Amino acid sequence: MAVAEAQLYAKVSNKHRSRSTSALLEPLLAKGFPAHIAQKALVATGQKTIEDAAKWLHSHCNDPSLDDPIPQEYALYLCPTGRLHSRLQDFWKESKRQCGKNRAHEVFPHVTLCDFFTCEDQKVELLYDILKRVGDSFSQSFPPSISLTLHASPSYLGFFIDDSQANILKEFAVAFSSEASALADCHVKPSLKQFHLTLAHRFYPHHQKTLEQLAKCINPGEPCQWVAALYSRDMRFVHYQRLRALFQYKPQNIDELMINAGDLIYVDPTQQCDVSEGWVIGTSHRTGCRGFLPENYTEKAHESDTWVKHREYVFETASRSFTKTEKEPNVKLNGEAHNPSRSRNITSVLSLQNAALRRAVLVMRHGERVDQVFGKSWLQQCLTADGKYYRTDLNFPSSLPRRKDSMKQFECDPPLSCCGIFQSRLIGEALLDQEVTVSHVYSSPALRCVQTAQHVLQGLKLNQKVKIRVEPGLFEWTKWEASRAIPNFMTVAELVEASYDIDTSYRGNFPLSSLVPSESYEDYVSRSSAVIKQITACPSKGKGVILIVGHGSSLVSLTRALTGLPSRDSGDFAQMVRKIPSLGMCFCEELKEVNKWQMVNPPVKTLTHGANAAFNWRNTIMED
C-alpha cells in the first residue's frame, strides 16, 4: 500500500460508526447489499434515487476498493445562477478560446464558503439537514444583492465581494461549520479570507490585458440568484489528473482498462514514467477499475467533472428579477455549458475584432495513414512474390504512386489509407459548405500530407485552381523518425507525374538538405517558428485562408510561434501532440490594427470516428 493511501486509511480506521436512517438505504439492504457498501453507493450518487445507487453498484461490481472505508470529501460553495451565471459562462468560454485554459477553468464559477472536509457516509444526511436549517436562519439577513468589484494582478483575475456583505456570508459559513463539526463529527473549516469569485488564475502574464478586457464585458449587477451548494469528491484522487474518454476501448490484454466514450479517468502523473509511449495507467471513475489505456483515446477533463452535487439551499434575494425562462438551461460543472443568449458586450468585442481581420491560417494534421491502421509491416502484407502491390484490405489504397527508388521507401513515407482519403475530402467539403476560401496551400513533403492537401482541395472544388507548395520546413520533429534518418520523399516531378496539383515554381524556405536527423527540440521549434513567419510574410492577394497541412506537431509548434506564445517544455509538447487526431485543426486569425495573430475556433467541426477491427466471418460466425 502506498504511503498516501495508508494515511487516508489511518484517518478513518478508528472512527465510531453510527447507524444510518436513510430512507433510501432499506431498499438496497433488501436487495442484499451490505450496509456499508449501500451507503457508499448512495453517497457516490448524491443520495438522489435508489436507481442511481443500484446502477453505481452494478458498475462497481469489480471495483477492488469497494470495501474501503475511505469517505468522500465535501465542500460548501456559493454559486451564482441566472443571467450573471450566463455571463460568467460566456467569459469562461471566450477566455479559454482566446488565451487557452487556466486554473480557473477546472471548477465552475463559485465563492468558497467552506474548504473540503471529510464526513462518514452514514452521517452525510446530517449535512443536508444542517444546510437547510442554517440557510433558513440566514434567509432574512442574506444580502438582497451582492456587490462585486473586479480585481486584477499578473496571475489572478476575479471579483471581490464588498466587506459588509462578505461578513454576512462568513457568518453563514461559520454557522454551518460549527453545526457540522458538532452534529456530524466533521472537522469543517470555514473560509475566512477575502471572499472572491475567481475568473482566471495562473495564466500567462501576457494574457492579462486580454482577460481584463473580457472581464470588463461582464456586468456584475446582472440579475442573480445565489445558491449554497454542497459538493463531494473522492479524496483518493485529489492530486490526480483527469481524462475524458473520446472513444470506446475494449481491452486486448488482461491489464488493460475497458472504457466507454465519456468515461472519466483518474491518472496519477507520478506513476507514468514506466508506461509505454502512447499509453497511460488510470482508474475509471465509472467502474473503479484500474489498467492501461491508449492516451490518444482521451482528452483532458476538468477537476469538477468528477464531483457530485448533493444538496443546495436557494437564497431568495431582491435581485431575483428574472423569469424562469431566463435561468441557465443546462449548467455544467466545468463551465462549458452555454446559453443561446450571449453577452452583448463580449459579442460586440468579437465583431469589432472580426471586422479588423486581415488573413487567416488553418493548420491541419494529415489524414489517417496506412501504417496507423495496419502497422509498420503494412507493405509486406501487400506485395506479391515478384514485388507487385495488391490490396489485401479495403482500407489499403487502391494503388501506390510510382517512384523511381524502391517501393520500400513507402515504409518510411507511408500514404493515406482509403479512410484517410475520404476524411480529407470530407473536410474539404465541410470547408466549402462554410464558404471558406483557400488562397494558398503549403504541405510537408511527406506523401500523406501532400495527399491530404490534394483531397481537401478536391472537396473544396479547388483542385487545379490552387497549387500545393511543398515546404520541407514543415516536416515533423526529425527525432521522432523511427529510422533515425530523413525519409526519401517523392520528388516534385514524381508528385506531378502522379497527378498531384503541385506548384512547381515554388522554392521552399528550407531545402530538404537542411533537415537534420534527430534534431534537438530547440532546433525544431526554431525551424517551425522561422517557416511560419516566412509563410505569413508572403504578400497575399485577397483575404483567403492559408492552408498548412503538416503533422500533429505542426499544430503546436506553428500556432504557438504565430500567436506569440512561448514554446512548451519538450515533455509537455510530446504529451500534447499525442492527443491530436488525424485531421485535427487549429485556426489563427490576424488582427489588422494590432498586427497580432489570435487562435479561434476552426470554421468546421471536428471529425470523430471509432476503430473498426478486421472481421473474419468464418472465425466469428462459424466457430463452435
Coordinates of C-alpha atoms in Angstrom, one line a residue:
M1 CA 0.0 0.0 0.0
A2 CA 1.3 3.5 -0.9
V3 CA 2.2 5.9 1.9
A4 CA -0.5 8.4 0.8
E5 CA -3.2 5.6 0.8
A6 CA -2.0 4.4 4.2
Q7 CA -2.5 7.9 5.6
L8 CA -6.0 8.0 4.2
Y9 CA -6.9 4.7 5.8
A10 CA -5.5 5.9 9.1
K11 CA -7.9 8.9 9.1
V12 CA -11.0 6.7 9.2
S13 CA -10.0 3.4 10.7
N14 CA -10.7 4.3 14.3
K15 CA -13.8 6.4 13.8
H16 CA -17.1 5.5 15.6
R17 CA -19.7 4.3 13.1
S18 CA -23.4 5.0 13.8
R19 CA -26.4 3.6 12.1
S20 CA -27.9 5.5 9.2
T21 CA -31.6 6.2 9.0
S22 CA -31.6 6.9 5.3
A23 CA -35.0 6.2 3.7
L24 CA -33.1 5.1 0.5
L25 CA -30.9 2.6 2.4
E26 CA -33.6 0.0 3.3
P27 CA -34.5 -0.9 -0.4
L28 CA -30.8 -1.5 -1.1
L29 CA -30.4 -3.7 2.0
A30 CA -33.4 -5.6 0.9
K31 CA -31.6 -6.3 -2.4
G32 CA -28.8 -8.0 -0.4
F33 CA -26.2 -5.3 -0.5
P34 CA -24.1 -4.9 2.7
A35 CA -24.9 -1.7 4.6
H36 CA -21.5 0.0 4.3
I37 CA -21.4 -0.7 0.5
A38 CA -25.0 0.5 0.0
Q39 CA -24.2 3.7 1.9
K40 CA -21.1 4.2 -0.2
A41 CA -23.2 3.9 -3.4
L42 CA -25.8 6.4 -2.1
V43 CA -23.1 9.0 -1.2
A44 CA -21.3 8.5 -4.6
T45 CA -24.5 9.4 -6.4
G46 CA -25.6 12.3 -4.2
Q47 CA -28.3 10.3 -2.4
K48 CA -30.7 11.1 -5.3
T49 CA -32.6 7.9 -6.1
I50 CA -32.4 4.1 -5.4
E51 CA -32.0 3.5 -9.2
D52 CA -28.8 5.7 -9.3
A53 CA -27.3 3.9 -6.4
A54 CA -28.1 0.5 -7.8
K55 CA -26.6 1.4 -11.2
W56 CA -23.5 2.6 -9.4
L57 CA -23.2 -0.7 -7.5
H58 CA -23.6 -2.6 -10.7
S59 CA -20.9 -0.6 -12.5
H60 CA -18.5 -1.0 -9.5
C61 CA -19.0 -4.8 -9.1
N62 CA -15.3 -5.3 -9.9
D63 CA -14.0 -2.3 -8.0
P64 CA -11.2 -3.5 -5.8
S65 CA -11.8 -0.6 -3.4
L66 CA -15.5 -1.2 -2.9
D67 CA -14.9 -2.3 0.8
D68 CA -12.5 0.5 1.6
P69 CA -13.7 2.7 4.5
I70 CA -12.5 6.0 3.0
P71 CA -15.2 8.6 3.0
Q72 CA -15.8 11.4 0.5
E73 CA -14.6 15.0 0.9
Y74 CA -17.2 17.8 1.0
A75 CA -17.1 21.5 0.3
L76 CA -19.7 24.2 0.5
Y77 CA -19.8 26.7 -2.3
L78 CA -21.9 29.8 -3.0
C79 CA -22.8 29.7 -6.7
P80 CA -24.4 32.3 -9.0
T81 CA -27.3 31.4 -11.2
G82 CA -29.4 33.3 -13.8
R83 CA -28.1 36.0 -16.0
L84 CA -24.9 36.5 -14.1
H85 CA -24.0 32.8 -14.4
S86 CA -24.7 33.0 -18.2
R87 CA -22.3 36.0 -18.5
L88 CA -19.6 34.2 -16.5
Q89 CA -20.0 31.1 -18.7
D90 CA -19.5 33.4 -21.7
F91 CA -16.3 34.7 -20.1
W92 CA -15.2 31.1 -19.3
K93 CA -15.7 30.0 -22.9
E94 CA -14.2 33.1 -24.5
S95 CA -11.2 33.4 -22.2
K96 CA -10.4 29.7 -23.0
R97 CA -10.7 30.3 -26.7
Q98 CA -8.5 33.4 -26.8
C99 CA -6.0 32.6 -24.1
G100 CA -6.1 28.9 -23.5
K101 CA -7.0 27.0 -20.4
N102 CA -6.0 28.3 -16.9
R103 CA -6.6 27.0 -13.4
A104 CA -10.0 28.7 -13.1
H105 CA -11.4 26.5 -15.8
E106 CA -11.0 23.5 -13.6
V107 CA -14.1 24.5 -11.5
F108 CA -17.4 26.2 -12.2
P109 CA -17.9 29.9 -11.0
H110 CA -18.2 29.9 -7.2
V111 CA -17.4 31.6 -3.9
T112 CA -15.8 29.1 -1.4
L113 CA -17.7 29.1 1.9
C114 CA -16.1 26.0 3.5
D115 CA -13.0 24.2 2.4
F116 CA -13.1 20.5 1.7
F117 CA -13.7 18.3 4.7
T118 CA -14.4 14.6 5.3
C119 CA -17.7 13.1 6.6
E120 CA -18.6 9.5 7.2
D121 CA -21.0 8.1 4.7
Q122 CA -23.8 7.4 7.2
K123 CA -23.7 11.0 8.5
V124 CA -24.0 12.8 5.2
E125 CA -27.7 13.3 5.6
L126 CA -27.0 15.3 8.7
L127 CA -25.1 17.8 6.5
Y128 CA -28.2 18.2 4.4
D129 CA -30.3 19.0 7.4
I130 CA -27.7 21.4 8.7
L131 CA -27.6 23.2 5.4
K132 CA -31.3 23.7 5.3
R133 CA -31.6 24.8 9.0
V134 CA -28.7 27.3 8.8
G135 CA -29.9 28.5 5.4
D136 CA -33.4 29.2 6.9
S137 CA -31.9 31.1 9.8
F138 CA -29.9 33.4 7.4
S139 CA -32.6 33.8 4.7
Q140 CA -33.8 37.1 6.0
S141 CA -30.3 38.6 6.6
F142 CA -28.8 37.4 3.3
P143 CA -27.8 40.4 1.2
P144 CA -30.5 41.5 -1.2
S145 CA -27.8 41.8 -3.8
I146 CA -24.0 41.1 -3.8
S147 CA -21.6 43.9 -4.9
L148 CA -18.7 42.5 -7.0
T149 CA -15.6 44.6 -7.7
L150 CA -13.1 43.5 -10.4
H151 CA -9.5 42.9 -9.2
A152 CA -6.6 42.0 -11.4
S153 CA -2.9 41.0 -10.9
P154 CA -0.4 39.3 -13.2
S155 CA -1.6 35.9 -12.0
Y156 CA -5.1 36.4 -10.8
L157 CA -8.4 38.0 -12.1
G158 CA -11.7 37.9 -10.2
F159 CA -14.5 39.7 -8.4
F160 CA -14.1 40.7 -4.7
I161 CA -17.2 40.9 -2.5
D162 CA -17.9 44.0 -0.5
D163 CA -16.8 43.6 3.1
S164 CA -20.1 44.2 4.7
Q165 CA -21.8 41.6 2.6
A166 CA -18.9 39.2 2.9
N167 CA -19.2 39.4 6.7
I168 CA -22.7 38.0 6.5
L169 CA -21.6 35.2 4.2
K170 CA -18.7 34.4 6.6
E171 CA -21.2 34.2 9.5
F172 CA -23.3 31.8 7.4
A173 CA -20.2 29.7 6.7
V174 CA -19.2 29.7 10.4
A175 CA -22.6 28.6 11.5
F176 CA -22.7 25.7 9.0
S177 CA -19.1 24.7 10.1
S178 CA -20.0 24.8 13.8
E179 CA -23.1 22.7 13.5
A180 CA -21.5 20.2 11.0
S181 CA -18.5 19.8 13.4
A182 CA -20.7 19.2 16.4
L183 CA -23.5 17.0 14.9
A184 CA -21.8 15.2 12.1
D185 CA -18.4 14.7 13.8
C186 CA -16.6 16.6 11.0
H187 CA -13.7 19.0 11.1
V188 CA -15.1 21.8 9.0
K189 CA -13.0 24.9 8.3
P190 CA -15.0 28.0 7.1
S191 CA -13.3 30.2 4.5
L192 CA -12.5 33.5 6.3
K193 CA -10.2 35.1 3.8
Q194 CA -11.3 37.8 1.3
F195 CA -14.4 36.4 -0.4
H196 CA -13.9 36.3 -4.1
L197 CA -15.2 34.8 -7.3
T198 CA -12.3 33.7 -9.5
L199 CA -12.4 34.5 -13.2
A200 CA -8.8 33.4 -14.2
H201 CA -5.8 32.1 -12.2
R202 CA -2.3 31.0 -13.1
F203 CA -2.4 32.4 -16.6
Y204 CA 0.5 33.7 -18.8
P205 CA 1.2 37.3 -17.8
H206 CA 1.0 38.5 -21.4
H207 CA -2.7 37.4 -21.4
Q208 CA -3.6 39.7 -18.5
K209 CA -4.7 42.6 -20.7
T210 CA -7.0 40.4 -22.9
L211 CA -8.5 38.7 -19.9
E212 CA -9.2 42.1 -18.3
Q213 CA -10.9 43.4 -21.4
L214 CA -13.2 40.3 -21.5
A215 CA -13.9 40.6 -17.8
K216 CA -15.0 44.2 -18.2
C217 CA -17.7 43.0 -20.5
I218 CA -19.4 41.2 -17.5
N219 CA -21.9 43.4 -15.7
P220 CA -21.7 42.2 -12.1
G221 CA -25.1 43.8 -11.4
E222 CA -26.9 41.3 -13.7
P223 CA -29.9 39.6 -12.0
C224 CA -28.6 36.7 -10.0
Q225 CA -30.0 34.1 -7.5
W226 CA -27.3 32.8 -5.2
V227 CA -27.2 29.1 -4.2
A228 CA -25.3 27.5 -1.4
A229 CA -24.4 24.1 -2.8
L230 CA -22.7 21.0 -1.2
Y231 CA -20.4 19.1 -3.4
S232 CA -18.2 16.0 -2.8
R233 CA -15.2 14.4 -4.4
D234 CA -13.2 11.2 -4.0
M235 CA -10.3 12.2 -1.6
R236 CA -8.0 9.4 -3.0
F237 CA -7.7 11.2 -6.4
V238 CA -7.4 14.8 -5.3
H239 CA -3.9 15.3 -6.9
Y240 CA -4.6 13.1 -9.9
Q241 CA -5.1 14.3 -13.5
R242 CA -8.5 13.7 -15.1
L243 CA -9.0 12.5 -18.6
R244 CA -12.3 12.0 -20.5
A245 CA -12.5 9.1 -23.0
L246 CA -13.4 10.2 -26.5
F247 CA -13.9 6.6 -27.9
Q248 CA -14.7 3.2 -26.6
Y249 CA -11.7 0.9 -25.9
K250 CA -12.1 -2.8 -25.5
P251 CA -9.1 -4.4 -23.7
Q252 CA -6.8 -6.6 -25.7
N253 CA -4.8 -7.7 -22.7
I254 CA -5.8 -8.5 -19.1
D255 CA -4.0 -5.5 -17.7
E256 CA -5.9 -3.0 -19.9
L257 CA -8.9 -0.9 -18.9
M258 CA -12.3 -1.1 -20.5
I259 CA -13.6 2.4 -21.3
N260 CA -16.7 3.9 -22.9
A261 CA -16.9 7.2 -24.7
G262 CA -17.5 9.9 -22.0
D263 CA -15.8 7.9 -19.2
L264 CA -13.7 9.9 -16.8
I265 CA -10.3 8.5 -15.8
Y266 CA -8.1 9.4 -12.9
V267 CA -4.4 9.4 -13.8
D268 CA -1.5 9.7 -11.3
P269 CA 1.2 11.6 -13.1
T270 CA 3.9 10.1 -10.8
Q271 CA 3.1 6.6 -12.0
Q272 CA 3.5 7.2 -15.7
C273 CA 7.3 7.1 -16.1
D274 CA 7.5 3.3 -16.8
V275 CA 4.4 3.2 -19.1
S276 CA 4.9 2.6 -22.8
E277 CA 4.7 5.7 -25.0
G278 CA 1.2 6.5 -26.1
W279 CA -0.3 4.7 -23.0
V280 CA -1.3 5.7 -19.5
I281 CA -2.4 3.8 -16.5
G282 CA -5.5 5.1 -14.8
T283 CA -8.6 4.3 -12.7
S284 CA -12.1 4.6 -14.1
H285 CA -14.4 6.9 -12.3
R286 CA -17.4 4.9 -13.6
T287 CA -16.2 1.4 -12.5
G288 CA -13.3 1.9 -10.0
C289 CA -11.2 -0.5 -12.1
R290 CA -7.6 0.3 -13.0
G291 CA -5.5 -0.5 -16.0
F292 CA -3.7 0.7 -19.1
L293 CA -5.5 2.6 -21.9
P294 CA -4.4 4.4 -25.1
E295 CA -3.8 8.1 -24.3
N296 CA -4.9 9.2 -27.7
Y297 CA -8.4 7.9 -26.9
T298 CA -8.7 10.7 -24.3
E299 CA -8.7 14.4 -23.7
K300 CA -8.1 16.4 -20.6
A301 CA -11.1 16.9 -18.3
H302 CA -11.8 19.4 -15.6
E303 CA -11.3 18.8 -11.9
S304 CA -15.0 19.3 -11.1
D305 CA -16.2 16.9 -13.7
T306 CA -15.9 14.1 -11.2
W307 CA -17.6 15.9 -8.4
V308 CA -21.0 15.0 -7.1
K309 CA -23.6 17.7 -6.3
H310 CA -25.6 16.7 -3.2
R311 CA -27.9 19.4 -1.9
E312 CA -28.3 23.2 -2.3
Y313 CA -30.0 26.0 -0.5
V314 CA -31.5 28.7 -2.7
F315 CA -31.5 32.2 -1.2
E316 CA -34.4 34.4 -2.2
T317 CA -32.9 37.8 -3.0
A318 CA -34.3 41.2 -4.2
S319 CA -32.1 40.9 -7.3
R320 CA -34.0 37.8 -8.5
S321 CA -36.0 39.8 -11.0
F322 CA -35.7 37.3 -13.9
T323 CA -38.3 34.8 -15.1
K324 CA -37.8 31.0 -15.1
T325 CA -37.1 31.1 -18.8
E326 CA -34.1 33.4 -18.1
K327 CA -32.4 30.9 -15.9
E328 CA -29.4 28.8 -17.1
P329 CA -31.0 25.9 -19.0
N330 CA -28.1 23.4 -18.6
V331 CA -25.4 24.3 -16.1
K332 CA -22.4 22.0 -16.3
L333 CA -19.9 21.8 -13.6
N334 CA -16.8 22.7 -15.7
G335 CA -18.1 25.9 -17.1
E336 CA -18.5 24.6 -20.6
A337 CA -22.3 24.9 -21.0
H338 CA -23.5 28.0 -22.7
N339 CA -26.7 29.9 -23.1
P340 CA -28.0 30.8 -26.5
S341 CA -28.2 34.5 -25.4
R342 CA -24.6 35.6 -25.3
S343 CA -23.3 38.7 -23.6
R344 CA -23.8 41.7 -25.9
N345 CA -20.6 43.3 -24.8
I346 CA -18.5 40.2 -25.5
T347 CA -20.2 39.7 -28.8
S348 CA -19.6 43.3 -29.8
V349 CA -15.9 42.9 -28.9
L350 CA -15.6 39.9 -31.2
S351 CA -17.5 41.6 -34.0
L352 CA -15.0 44.5 -33.8
Q353 CA -12.1 42.1 -33.9
N354 CA -13.6 40.2 -36.9
A355 CA -14.0 43.5 -38.7
A356 CA -10.3 44.0 -38.4
L357 CA -9.3 40.6 -39.8
R358 CA -6.6 40.6 -42.5
R359 CA -5.7 37.0 -43.0
A360 CA -6.3 33.5 -41.5
V361 CA -4.1 30.4 -41.2
L362 CA -5.6 26.9 -41.0
V363 CA -3.1 24.4 -39.7
M364 CA -4.2 20.8 -40.2
R365 CA -2.7 17.4 -39.4
H366 CA -2.8 14.8 -42.3
G367 CA -5.5 12.1 -42.5
E368 CA -5.3 8.5 -41.4
R369 CA -2.0 7.0 -42.7
V370 CA -2.0 3.3 -43.7
D371 CA 0.6 2.2 -41.2
Q372 CA -1.5 3.7 -38.4
V373 CA -4.1 1.0 -39.1
F374 CA -2.0 -2.0 -40.3
G375 CA 1.3 -1.4 -38.5
K376 CA 4.8 -0.8 -39.7
S377 CA 4.8 -4.1 -41.8
W378 CA 1.8 -3.0 -43.9
L379 CA 3.8 -3.0 -47.1
Q380 CA 4.9 -6.6 -46.6
Q381 CA 1.2 -7.6 -46.4
C382 CA 0.6 -6.0 -49.9
L383 CA 3.5 -7.3 -52.0
T384 CA 3.4 -10.4 -54.2
A385 CA 6.4 -12.7 -54.6
D386 CA 7.6 -10.6 -57.6
G387 CA 7.2 -7.3 -55.7
K388 CA 3.9 -6.1 -57.1
Y389 CA 1.4 -4.2 -55.0
Y390 CA -2.0 -5.7 -54.3
R391 CA -4.8 -4.7 -52.0
T392 CA -5.4 -7.1 -49.1
D393 CA -8.0 -4.9 -47.2
L394 CA -10.4 -2.3 -48.5
N395 CA -8.7 0.3 -46.3
F396 CA -5.4 -0.1 -48.2
P397 CA -5.0 2.4 -51.0
S398 CA -6.2 1.0 -54.3
S399 CA -2.8 1.8 -55.8
L400 CA 0.5 3.4 -54.9
P401 CA 2.1 6.3 -56.9
R402 CA 5.1 5.5 -59.0
R403 CA 8.5 6.4 -57.7
K404 CA 11.9 5.9 -59.1
D405 CA 13.5 4.5 -56.0
S406 CA 12.4 1.3 -54.3
M407 CA 8.9 0.8 -53.1
K408 CA 10.4 0.0 -49.7
Q409 CA 10.7 3.8 -49.3
F410 CA 7.0 3.8 -48.7
E411 CA 7.7 2.2 -45.3
C412 CA 9.2 5.5 -44.1
D413 CA 7.0 7.7 -46.1
P414 CA 3.6 5.9 -46.0
P415 CA 0.5 7.0 -47.9
L416 CA -3.0 7.7 -46.6
S417 CA -5.4 4.8 -46.1
C418 CA -8.7 4.9 -48.1
C419 CA -10.4 6.2 -44.9
G420 CA -7.8 8.9 -44.8
I421 CA -8.6 9.9 -48.3
F422 CA -12.3 10.0 -47.5
Q423 CA -11.7 12.0 -44.3
S424 CA -9.6 14.6 -46.2
R425 CA -12.2 15.1 -48.9
L426 CA -14.9 15.3 -46.2
I427 CA -13.0 18.2 -44.5
G428 CA -12.7 19.9 -47.9
E429 CA -16.5 19.6 -48.5
A430 CA -17.2 21.0 -45.0
L431 CA -14.9 24.0 -45.6
L432 CA -16.8 24.5 -48.9
D433 CA -20.1 24.4 -47.1
Q434 CA -18.8 27.1 -44.7
E435 CA -17.7 29.2 -47.8
V436 CA -14.1 29.2 -46.7
T437 CA -11.9 30.5 -49.4
V438 CA -8.4 29.0 -49.5
S439 CA -5.9 31.1 -51.3
H440 CA -2.6 29.2 -50.7
V441 CA -1.8 25.7 -49.6
Y442 CA 1.5 24.6 -48.0
S443 CA 2.3 21.0 -47.3
S444 CA 5.0 19.0 -45.6
P445 CA 7.0 16.9 -48.1
A446 CA 5.6 13.7 -46.5
L447 CA 3.3 11.8 -49.0
R448 CA 0.5 11.6 -46.5
C449 CA 0.5 15.4 -46.2
V450 CA 0.6 16.0 -49.9
Q451 CA -2.3 13.6 -50.4
T452 CA -4.3 15.2 -47.6
A453 CA -3.9 18.6 -49.2
Q454 CA -4.8 17.2 -52.6
H455 CA -8.1 15.7 -51.4
V456 CA -9.0 18.7 -49.2
L457 CA -8.7 20.8 -52.4
Q458 CA -10.9 18.3 -54.3
G459 CA -13.5 18.7 -51.6
L460 CA -13.2 22.4 -51.9
K461 CA -13.5 22.1 -55.7
L462 CA -10.2 24.0 -56.0
N463 CA -8.1 21.2 -57.5
Q464 CA -6.1 22.6 -60.4
K465 CA -7.1 26.1 -59.3
V466 CA -4.9 26.3 -56.2
K467 CA -1.5 24.6 -56.3
I468 CA 0.2 22.8 -53.4
R469 CA 3.5 24.3 -52.3
V470 CA 5.7 21.6 -50.9
E471 CA 7.7 23.1 -47.9
P472 CA 10.3 20.8 -46.4
G473 CA 10.5 23.0 -43.3
L474 CA 7.0 21.8 -42.4
F475 CA 8.2 18.2 -41.8
E476 CA 7.8 17.0 -38.2
W477 CA 10.4 16.8 -35.5
T478 CA 13.0 14.5 -37.0
K479 CA 13.9 13.0 -33.6
W480 CA 10.6 11.1 -33.9
E481 CA 11.6 9.3 -37.1
A482 CA 12.0 5.6 -36.2
S483 CA 14.7 5.1 -38.8
R484 CA 16.8 7.9 -37.3
A485 CA 17.1 9.2 -40.9
I486 CA 15.3 11.7 -43.1
P487 CA 12.9 9.7 -45.4
N488 CA 13.4 9.7 -49.1
F489 CA 10.4 11.8 -50.1
M490 CA 8.9 11.7 -53.6
T491 CA 10.3 14.5 -55.8
V492 CA 8.2 17.3 -57.1
A493 CA 8.5 15.7 -60.6
E494 CA 7.2 12.4 -59.3
L495 CA 4.3 14.0 -57.5
V496 CA 3.3 15.9 -60.6
E497 CA 3.6 12.7 -62.6
A498 CA 1.2 11.1 -60.0
S499 CA -1.3 13.8 -60.9
Y500 CA -0.9 15.9 -57.7
D501 CA -1.5 19.6 -58.2
I502 CA 2.0 20.8 -57.2
D503 CA 3.3 24.4 -57.6
T504 CA 6.5 23.6 -59.5
S505 CA 7.7 27.2 -59.3
Y506 CA 7.7 27.3 -55.5
R507 CA 11.1 27.1 -53.8
G508 CA 10.9 26.0 -50.2
N509 CA 12.2 28.2 -47.3
F510 CA 14.1 25.1 -46.0
P511 CA 15.6 22.8 -48.6
L512 CA 15.4 19.1 -47.9
S513 CA 19.2 19.1 -47.4
S514 CA 18.7 21.4 -44.3
L515 CA 16.7 18.7 -42.4
V516 CA 19.0 17.1 -39.9
P517 CA 18.3 13.6 -38.5
S518 CA 17.5 13.5 -34.7
E519 CA 17.5 17.3 -34.4
S520 CA 17.2 18.8 -31.0
Y521 CA 13.8 20.1 -29.7
E522 CA 15.2 23.7 -29.7
D523 CA 16.2 23.3 -33.4
Y524 CA 12.8 22.0 -34.3
V525 CA 11.0 24.9 -32.5
S526 CA 13.3 27.4 -34.2
R527 CA 12.7 25.8 -37.6
S528 CA 8.9 25.8 -37.1
S529 CA 9.0 29.5 -36.0
A530 CA 11.0 30.5 -39.0
V531 CA 8.9 28.7 -41.5
I532 CA 5.6 30.1 -40.2
K533 CA 7.0 33.6 -40.3
Q534 CA 8.2 33.1 -43.9
I535 CA 4.8 31.7 -45.0
T536 CA 2.8 34.5 -43.3
A537 CA 5.2 37.2 -44.5
C538 CA 4.5 36.4 -48.2
P539 CA 2.2 39.0 -49.8
S540 CA -1.4 37.6 -50.1
K541 CA -3.9 38.5 -52.8
G542 CA -7.3 38.9 -51.3
K543 CA -8.4 37.7 -47.9
G544 CA -8.3 33.9 -48.4
V545 CA -7.2 31.4 -45.8
I546 CA -3.7 29.9 -45.9
L547 CA -4.0 26.2 -45.5
I548 CA -1.0 24.4 -44.0
V549 CA -1.0 20.6 -44.0
G550 CA 1.5 19.1 -41.7
H551 CA 1.8 16.8 -38.7
G552 CA 0.4 16.6 -35.2
S553 CA 3.5 18.5 -34.0
S554 CA 2.7 21.3 -36.5
L555 CA -0.5 22.3 -34.7
V556 CA 1.5 23.1 -31.6
S557 CA 4.8 24.4 -32.9
L558 CA 3.4 26.6 -35.7
T559 CA 0.4 28.2 -33.9
R560 CA 2.3 28.9 -30.7
A561 CA 5.0 30.7 -32.6
L562 CA 2.4 32.6 -34.7
T563 CA 0.4 33.8 -31.8
G564 CA 3.5 34.7 -29.7
L565 CA 3.1 32.0 -27.1
P566 CA 6.3 30.5 -25.6
S567 CA 7.3 27.0 -26.6
R568 CA 6.2 24.1 -24.4
D569 CA 8.7 22.0 -22.5
S570 CA 9.7 19.1 -24.7
G571 CA 7.9 16.6 -22.4
D572 CA 4.7 18.6 -22.3
F573 CA 5.0 19.1 -26.1
A574 CA 5.1 15.3 -26.7
Q575 CA 2.1 14.7 -24.4
M576 CA 0.1 17.4 -26.2
V577 CA 0.9 16.0 -29.7
R578 CA -0.2 12.5 -28.8
K579 CA -3.7 13.9 -28.3
I580 CA -4.0 15.4 -31.8
P581 CA -6.1 13.1 -34.0
S582 CA -6.0 12.7 -37.8
L583 CA -7.1 15.9 -39.5
G584 CA -7.0 17.8 -36.2
M585 CA -7.1 21.6 -36.9
C586 CA -6.1 24.9 -35.4
F587 CA -7.3 28.2 -36.9
C588 CA -5.5 31.6 -36.4
E589 CA -6.7 35.0 -37.4
E590 CA -4.7 38.1 -37.9
L591 CA -5.9 41.4 -36.3
K592 CA -5.1 44.2 -38.7
E593 CA -5.0 47.1 -36.2
V594 CA -2.6 45.5 -33.7
N595 CA -0.6 43.3 -36.1
K596 CA -1.2 40.3 -33.9
W597 CA -2.5 36.7 -34.5
Q598 CA -5.0 35.0 -32.3
M599 CA -6.3 31.4 -32.2
V600 CA -10.0 31.0 -32.6
N601 CA -12.4 28.1 -33.3
P602 CA -11.8 26.4 -36.7
P603 CA -14.5 27.1 -39.4
V604 CA -15.7 23.4 -39.3
K605 CA -16.4 20.9 -36.6
T606 CA -14.0 18.1 -35.6
L607 CA -14.1 14.7 -37.2
T608 CA -14.6 11.9 -34.7
H609 CA -14.7 8.2 -35.6
G610 CA -14.1 4.9 -33.9
A611 CA -11.9 1.9 -34.6
N612 CA -13.1 -0.9 -36.9
A613 CA -11.3 -4.2 -36.4
A614 CA -10.7 -6.7 -39.1
F615 CA -13.6 -9.1 -39.5
N616 CA -13.3 -12.8 -40.3
W617 CA -16.8 -14.3 -40.8
R618 CA -15.6 -17.8 -40.6
N619 CA -13.8 -17.5 -37.3
T620 CA -16.6 -15.3 -35.8
I621 CA -19.9 -16.8 -37.1
M622 CA -18.9 -20.4 -37.7
E623 CA -16.8 -21.0 -34.6
D624 CA -18.2 -23.5 -32.1

